[in-house]
Short mmCIF file of C-alpha atoms in Angstrom, two decimals:
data_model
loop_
_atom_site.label_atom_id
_atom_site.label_comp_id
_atom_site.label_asym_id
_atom_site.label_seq_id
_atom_site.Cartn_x
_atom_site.Cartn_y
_atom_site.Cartn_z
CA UNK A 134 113.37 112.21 83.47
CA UNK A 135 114.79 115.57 84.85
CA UNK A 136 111.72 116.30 86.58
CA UNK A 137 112.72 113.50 89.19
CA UNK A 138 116.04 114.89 90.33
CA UNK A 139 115.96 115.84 93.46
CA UNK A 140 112.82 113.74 94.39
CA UNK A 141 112.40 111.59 96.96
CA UNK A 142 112.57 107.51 96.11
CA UNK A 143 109.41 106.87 96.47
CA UNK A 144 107.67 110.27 94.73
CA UNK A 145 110.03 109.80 91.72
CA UNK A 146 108.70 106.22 91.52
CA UNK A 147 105.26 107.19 91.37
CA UNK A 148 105.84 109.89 89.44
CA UNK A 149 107.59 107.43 86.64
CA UNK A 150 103.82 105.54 86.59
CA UNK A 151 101.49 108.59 87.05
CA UNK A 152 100.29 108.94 82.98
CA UNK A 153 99.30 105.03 83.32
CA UNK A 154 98.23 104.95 86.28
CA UNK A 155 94.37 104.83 86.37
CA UNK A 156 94.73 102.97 82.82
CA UNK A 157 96.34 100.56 85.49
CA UNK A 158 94.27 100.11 88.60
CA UNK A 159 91.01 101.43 87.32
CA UNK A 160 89.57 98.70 85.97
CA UNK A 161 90.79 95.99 88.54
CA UNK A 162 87.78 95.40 90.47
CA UNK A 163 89.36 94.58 93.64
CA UNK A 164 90.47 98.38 93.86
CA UNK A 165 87.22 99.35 92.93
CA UNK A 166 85.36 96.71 95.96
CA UNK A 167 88.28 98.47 98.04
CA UNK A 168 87.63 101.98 97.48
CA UNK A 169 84.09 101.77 98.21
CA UNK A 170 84.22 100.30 101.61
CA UNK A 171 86.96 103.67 102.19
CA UNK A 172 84.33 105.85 100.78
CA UNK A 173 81.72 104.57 102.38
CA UNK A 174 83.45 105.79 106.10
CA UNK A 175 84.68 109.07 104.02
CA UNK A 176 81.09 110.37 103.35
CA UNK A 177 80.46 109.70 107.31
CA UNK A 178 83.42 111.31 108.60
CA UNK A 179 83.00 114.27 106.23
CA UNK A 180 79.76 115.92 105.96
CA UNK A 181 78.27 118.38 102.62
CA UNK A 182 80.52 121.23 103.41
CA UNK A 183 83.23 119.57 105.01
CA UNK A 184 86.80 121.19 104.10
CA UNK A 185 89.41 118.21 104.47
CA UNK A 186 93.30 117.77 103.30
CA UNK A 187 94.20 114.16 101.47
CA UNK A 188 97.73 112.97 102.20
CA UNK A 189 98.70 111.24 99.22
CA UNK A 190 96.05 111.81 96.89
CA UNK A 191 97.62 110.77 93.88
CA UNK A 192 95.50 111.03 90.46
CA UNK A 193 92.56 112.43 92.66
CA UNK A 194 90.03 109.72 92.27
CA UNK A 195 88.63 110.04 95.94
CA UNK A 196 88.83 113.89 95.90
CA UNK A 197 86.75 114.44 92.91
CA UNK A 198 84.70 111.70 94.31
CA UNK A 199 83.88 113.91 97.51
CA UNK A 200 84.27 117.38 94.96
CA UNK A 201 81.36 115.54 93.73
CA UNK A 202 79.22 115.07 96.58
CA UNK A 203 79.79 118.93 98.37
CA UNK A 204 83.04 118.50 100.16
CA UNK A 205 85.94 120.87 99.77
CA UNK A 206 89.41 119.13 99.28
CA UNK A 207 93.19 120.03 99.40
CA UNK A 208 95.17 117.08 97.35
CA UNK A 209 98.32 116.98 98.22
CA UNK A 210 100.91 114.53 97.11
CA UNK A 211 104.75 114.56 96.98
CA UNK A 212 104.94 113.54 93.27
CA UNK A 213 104.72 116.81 90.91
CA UNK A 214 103.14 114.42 87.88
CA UNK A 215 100.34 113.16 90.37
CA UNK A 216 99.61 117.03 91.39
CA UNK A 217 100.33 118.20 88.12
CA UNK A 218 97.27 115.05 86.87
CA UNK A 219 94.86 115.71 89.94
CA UNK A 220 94.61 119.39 89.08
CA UNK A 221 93.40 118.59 85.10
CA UNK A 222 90.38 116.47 86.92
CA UNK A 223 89.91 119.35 89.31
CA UNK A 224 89.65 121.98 86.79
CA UNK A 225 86.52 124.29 87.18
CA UNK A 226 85.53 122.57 90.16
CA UNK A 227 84.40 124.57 93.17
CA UNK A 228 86.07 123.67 96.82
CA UNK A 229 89.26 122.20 94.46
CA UNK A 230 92.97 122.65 95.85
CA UNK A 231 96.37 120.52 94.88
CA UNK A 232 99.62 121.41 96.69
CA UNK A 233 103.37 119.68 95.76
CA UNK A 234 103.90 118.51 99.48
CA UNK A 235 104.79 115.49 101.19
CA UNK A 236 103.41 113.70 104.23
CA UNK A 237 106.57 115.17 106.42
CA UNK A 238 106.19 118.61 105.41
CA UNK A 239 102.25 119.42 106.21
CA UNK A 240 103.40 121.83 108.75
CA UNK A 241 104.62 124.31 105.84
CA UNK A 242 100.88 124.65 104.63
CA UNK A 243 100.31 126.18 107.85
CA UNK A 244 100.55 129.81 106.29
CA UNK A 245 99.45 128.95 102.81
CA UNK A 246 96.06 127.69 103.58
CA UNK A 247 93.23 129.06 105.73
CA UNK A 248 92.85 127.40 109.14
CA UNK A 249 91.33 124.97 110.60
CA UNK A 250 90.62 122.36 108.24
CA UNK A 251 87.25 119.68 109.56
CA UNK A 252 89.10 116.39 108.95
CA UNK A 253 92.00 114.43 107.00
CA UNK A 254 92.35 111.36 104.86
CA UNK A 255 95.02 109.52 103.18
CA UNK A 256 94.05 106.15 101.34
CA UNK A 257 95.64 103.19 99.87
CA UNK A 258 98.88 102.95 101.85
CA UNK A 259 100.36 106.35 101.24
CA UNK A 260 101.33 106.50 104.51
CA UNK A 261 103.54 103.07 104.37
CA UNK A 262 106.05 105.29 101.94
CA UNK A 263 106.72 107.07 104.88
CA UNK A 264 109.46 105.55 107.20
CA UNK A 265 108.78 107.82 110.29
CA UNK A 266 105.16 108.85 111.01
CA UNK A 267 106.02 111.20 113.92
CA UNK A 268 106.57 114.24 111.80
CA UNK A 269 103.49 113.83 109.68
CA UNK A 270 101.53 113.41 112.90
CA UNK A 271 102.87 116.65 113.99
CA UNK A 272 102.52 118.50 110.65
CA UNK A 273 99.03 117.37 110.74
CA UNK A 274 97.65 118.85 113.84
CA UNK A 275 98.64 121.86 112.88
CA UNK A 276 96.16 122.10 110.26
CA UNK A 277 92.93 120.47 112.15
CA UNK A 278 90.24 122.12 114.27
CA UNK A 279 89.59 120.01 117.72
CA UNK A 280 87.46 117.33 116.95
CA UNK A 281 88.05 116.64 112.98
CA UNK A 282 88.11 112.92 112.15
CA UNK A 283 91.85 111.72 110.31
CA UNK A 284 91.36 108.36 108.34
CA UNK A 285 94.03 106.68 107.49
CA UNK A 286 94.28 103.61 105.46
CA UNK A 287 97.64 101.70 105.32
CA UNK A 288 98.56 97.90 104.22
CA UNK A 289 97.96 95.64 107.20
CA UNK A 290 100.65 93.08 108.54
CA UNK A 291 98.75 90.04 108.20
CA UNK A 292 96.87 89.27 105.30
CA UNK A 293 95.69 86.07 104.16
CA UNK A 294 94.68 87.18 100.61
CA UNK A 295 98.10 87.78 99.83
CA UNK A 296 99.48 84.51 101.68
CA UNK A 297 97.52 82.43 99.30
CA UNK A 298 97.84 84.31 96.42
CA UNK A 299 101.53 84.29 96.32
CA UNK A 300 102.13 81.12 97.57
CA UNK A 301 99.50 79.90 94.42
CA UNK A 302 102.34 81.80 92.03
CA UNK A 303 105.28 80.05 94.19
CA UNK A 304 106.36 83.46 95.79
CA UNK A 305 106.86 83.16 99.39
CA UNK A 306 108.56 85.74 99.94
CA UNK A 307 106.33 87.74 98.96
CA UNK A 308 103.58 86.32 100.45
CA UNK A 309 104.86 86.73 104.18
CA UNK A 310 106.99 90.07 103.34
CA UNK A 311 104.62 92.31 105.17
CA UNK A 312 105.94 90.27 108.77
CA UNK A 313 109.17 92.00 108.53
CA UNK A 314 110.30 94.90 109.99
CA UNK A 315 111.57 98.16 109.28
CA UNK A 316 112.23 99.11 106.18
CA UNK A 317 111.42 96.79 102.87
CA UNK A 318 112.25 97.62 99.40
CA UNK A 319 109.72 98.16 96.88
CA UNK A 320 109.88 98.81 93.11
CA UNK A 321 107.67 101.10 90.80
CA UNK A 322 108.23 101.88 87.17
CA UNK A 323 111.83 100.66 87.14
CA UNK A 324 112.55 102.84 90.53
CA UNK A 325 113.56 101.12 94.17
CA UNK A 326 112.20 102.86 97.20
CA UNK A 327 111.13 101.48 101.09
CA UNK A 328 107.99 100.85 102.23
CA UNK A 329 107.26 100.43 105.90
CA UNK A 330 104.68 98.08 107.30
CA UNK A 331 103.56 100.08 110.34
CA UNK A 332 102.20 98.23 113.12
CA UNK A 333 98.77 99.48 115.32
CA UNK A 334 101.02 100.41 117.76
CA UNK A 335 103.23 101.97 115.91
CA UNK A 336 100.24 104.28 114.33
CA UNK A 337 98.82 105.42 117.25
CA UNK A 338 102.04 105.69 118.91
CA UNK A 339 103.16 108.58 116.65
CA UNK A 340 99.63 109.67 116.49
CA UNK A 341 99.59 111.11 119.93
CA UNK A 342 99.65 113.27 121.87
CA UNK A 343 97.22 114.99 118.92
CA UNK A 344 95.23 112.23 118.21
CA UNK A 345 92.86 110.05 119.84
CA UNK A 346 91.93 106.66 118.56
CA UNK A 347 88.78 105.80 117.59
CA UNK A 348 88.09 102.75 115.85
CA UNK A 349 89.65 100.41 112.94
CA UNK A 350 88.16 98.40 110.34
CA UNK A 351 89.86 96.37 107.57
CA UNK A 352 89.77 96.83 104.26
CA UNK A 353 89.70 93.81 101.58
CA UNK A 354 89.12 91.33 104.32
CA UNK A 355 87.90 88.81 102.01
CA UNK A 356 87.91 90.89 99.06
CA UNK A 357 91.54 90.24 97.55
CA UNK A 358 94.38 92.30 97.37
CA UNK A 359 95.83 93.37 93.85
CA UNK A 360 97.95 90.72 93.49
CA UNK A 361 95.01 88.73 92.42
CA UNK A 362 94.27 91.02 89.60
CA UNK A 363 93.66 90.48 86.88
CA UNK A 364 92.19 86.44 87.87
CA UNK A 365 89.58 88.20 89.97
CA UNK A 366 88.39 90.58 87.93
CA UNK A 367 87.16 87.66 85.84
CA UNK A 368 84.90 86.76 88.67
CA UNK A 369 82.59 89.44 89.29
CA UNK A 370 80.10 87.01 91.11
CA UNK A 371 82.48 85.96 93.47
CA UNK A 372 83.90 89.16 94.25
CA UNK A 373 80.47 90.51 94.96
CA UNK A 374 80.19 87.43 97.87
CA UNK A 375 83.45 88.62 99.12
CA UNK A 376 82.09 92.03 99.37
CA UNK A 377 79.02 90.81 101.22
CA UNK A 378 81.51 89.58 104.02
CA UNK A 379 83.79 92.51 104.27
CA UNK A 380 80.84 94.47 105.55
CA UNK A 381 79.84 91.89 108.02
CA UNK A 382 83.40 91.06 109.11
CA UNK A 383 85.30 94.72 108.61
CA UNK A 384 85.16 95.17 112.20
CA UNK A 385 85.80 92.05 114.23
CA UNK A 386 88.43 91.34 111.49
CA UNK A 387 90.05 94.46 110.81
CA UNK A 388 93.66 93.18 111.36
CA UNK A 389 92.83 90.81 108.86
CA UNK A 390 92.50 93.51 106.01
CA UNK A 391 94.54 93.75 102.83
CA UNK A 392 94.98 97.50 103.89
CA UNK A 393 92.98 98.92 107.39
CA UNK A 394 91.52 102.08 107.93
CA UNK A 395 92.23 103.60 111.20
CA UNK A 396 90.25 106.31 112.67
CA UNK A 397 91.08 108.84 114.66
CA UNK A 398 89.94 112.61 116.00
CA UNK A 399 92.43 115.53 116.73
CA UNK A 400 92.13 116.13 120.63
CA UNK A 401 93.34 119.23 122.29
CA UNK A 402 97.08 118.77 122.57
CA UNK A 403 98.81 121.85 121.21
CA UNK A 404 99.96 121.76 118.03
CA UNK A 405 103.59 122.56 117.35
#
C-alpha cells in the first residue's frame, strides 16, 4: 500500500490489480479476438528490427509478443508494479527495455535513451487515462525519427456492443457513458480515477503539428467488448463469426469499434 503514495489516480489503480491481472483478462477471449486484430497492424507498422516505445504497456503482453518476432521495445508504464511485472517476462531477452514513466512525461527519456526511435504504440485505451493529450503528443515527437508510424488504440465513443450489453444487465448508464464529456470516473481495485473518452478530433487535434494522420480502423466492431465476458467466452463459434466481420468491416466501421486504432506518422515539425 505505501508503494502508491504519491501516484497518480489512475497508476495507483492499476497498480492495486497488476499481480491479477493477466489471471484476469487472459483468458477472456474477446481480449484475445481484440489483441490480434492490434497485432496484426503492429507487425506491419514495425518491421524485424524495428526499435519502438509502448505507452502504457502494462504486464508486457504485446512487447514480448513483438520481443518475440525481432522487434526491439521500450515498455513504459506509469504504474511501478506493471514495470516492476513486464521486466520478469523480459528477462534475458535481447532488444528488452521498461522505464517508470507516464504518457505526460516522454519528453524526460529524451537523454536516457538513444535517439530516434522507428515507431510508437500504446494499446487498449491507455491513452483514455490521460485527461490532456497535448503533452504526450509533444513528449512523443521528441523521441521519433521522421516518418515512424504511432498507433494508438483508445475506447471509441459509440459502441453498440456495449449499448446492448448493458442495457441486457439493466445498466444504462453504463451503456451510453462513453457519450459524455470530459472527464468520467472510473474504478479499479477499490481506487477512483477519470477516464476521458477522446473524440477523433480531439486525437488528431493534439496530435499535430508532429503528426500526420493516416488511417483508423476499429477494433471489436462486432467482436464484443469485455463487458460481455465471461457469456462470450462460452461461445467460441460465435466469436469466431464476429471475428470474420471485424476484418471485413474494421475500416468502413471504425467509429463503430469497442476501442479504434488510429494511425499516424511523425512529420517534420520540430520537436520541442
Amino acid at each position: 500500500m505505501s508503494g502508491m503514495q504519491g501516484l497518480p489516480p489512475a497508476a495507483a489503480a492499476f497498480d492495486a490489480i497488476a499481480e491479477g491481472f493477466d489471471a484476469r483478462f487472459t483468458p477472456w477471449l474477446s481480449v484475445a479476438a481484440q489483441r490480434r486484430a492490434v497485432r496484426m497492424a503492429l507487425a506491419r507498422a514495425f518491421p524485424p528490427g524495428a526499435r519502438v516505445i509502448e505507452i502504457g504497456g502494462g504486464t508486457g503482453e504485446d512487447a514480448l509478443w513483438l520481443l518475440e518476432r525481432g522487434r526491439e521495445v521500450l515498455l513504459t508504464d506509469a504504474s511501478p508494479a506493471m514495470v516492476r511485472l513486464s521486466g520478469r517476462k523480459f528477462a534475458g531477452r535481447a532488444g528488452a527495455r521498461t522505464a517508470l514513466c507516464a504518457a505526460e512525461d516522454l519528453a524526460g527519456l529524451a537523454t536516457r535513451i538513444s535517439l530516434p526511435l522507428d515507431g510508437a504504440f500504446s494499446n487498449f485505451a491507455a491513452l483514455n487515462c490521460v485527461g490532456d493529450l497535448r503533452p504526450f503528443a509533444a513528449g512523443l515527437a521528441t523521441l521519433l525519427r521522421e516518418g515512424a508510424p504511432a498507433i494508438l488504440v483508445m475506447f471509441g465513443r459509440s459502441c453498440p456492443g456495449e449499448w446492448v450489453t448493458e442495457m441486457a444487465r439493466g445498466r444504462p448508464a453504463e451503456a451510453f457513458r462513453r457519450l459524455g464529456t470530459g472527464n468520467r470516473p472510473a474504478r479499479l481495485g477499490g481506487r477512483t480515477f477519470n477516464v476521458r473518452y477522446h473524440g477523433r478530433r480531439d486525437i488528431e487535434g493534439a496530435m499535430a503539428p508532429w503528426f500526420r494522420p493516416d488511417g483508423r480502423l476499429g477494433v471489436g466492431v462486432f467482436v464484443p467488448p469485455s463487458a460481455a465476458e465471461p457469456w462470450i467466452s462460452g461461445h467460441p463459434r460465435l466469436l469466431d463469426a464476429f471475428e470474420r466481420l471485424d476484418r471485413v468491416f474494421a475500416g468502413p466501421l471504425a467509429r463503430l469499434g469497442d476501442h479504434i486504432l488510429y494511425r499516424f506518422v511523425r512529420n517534420g515539425a520540430e520537436a520541442r
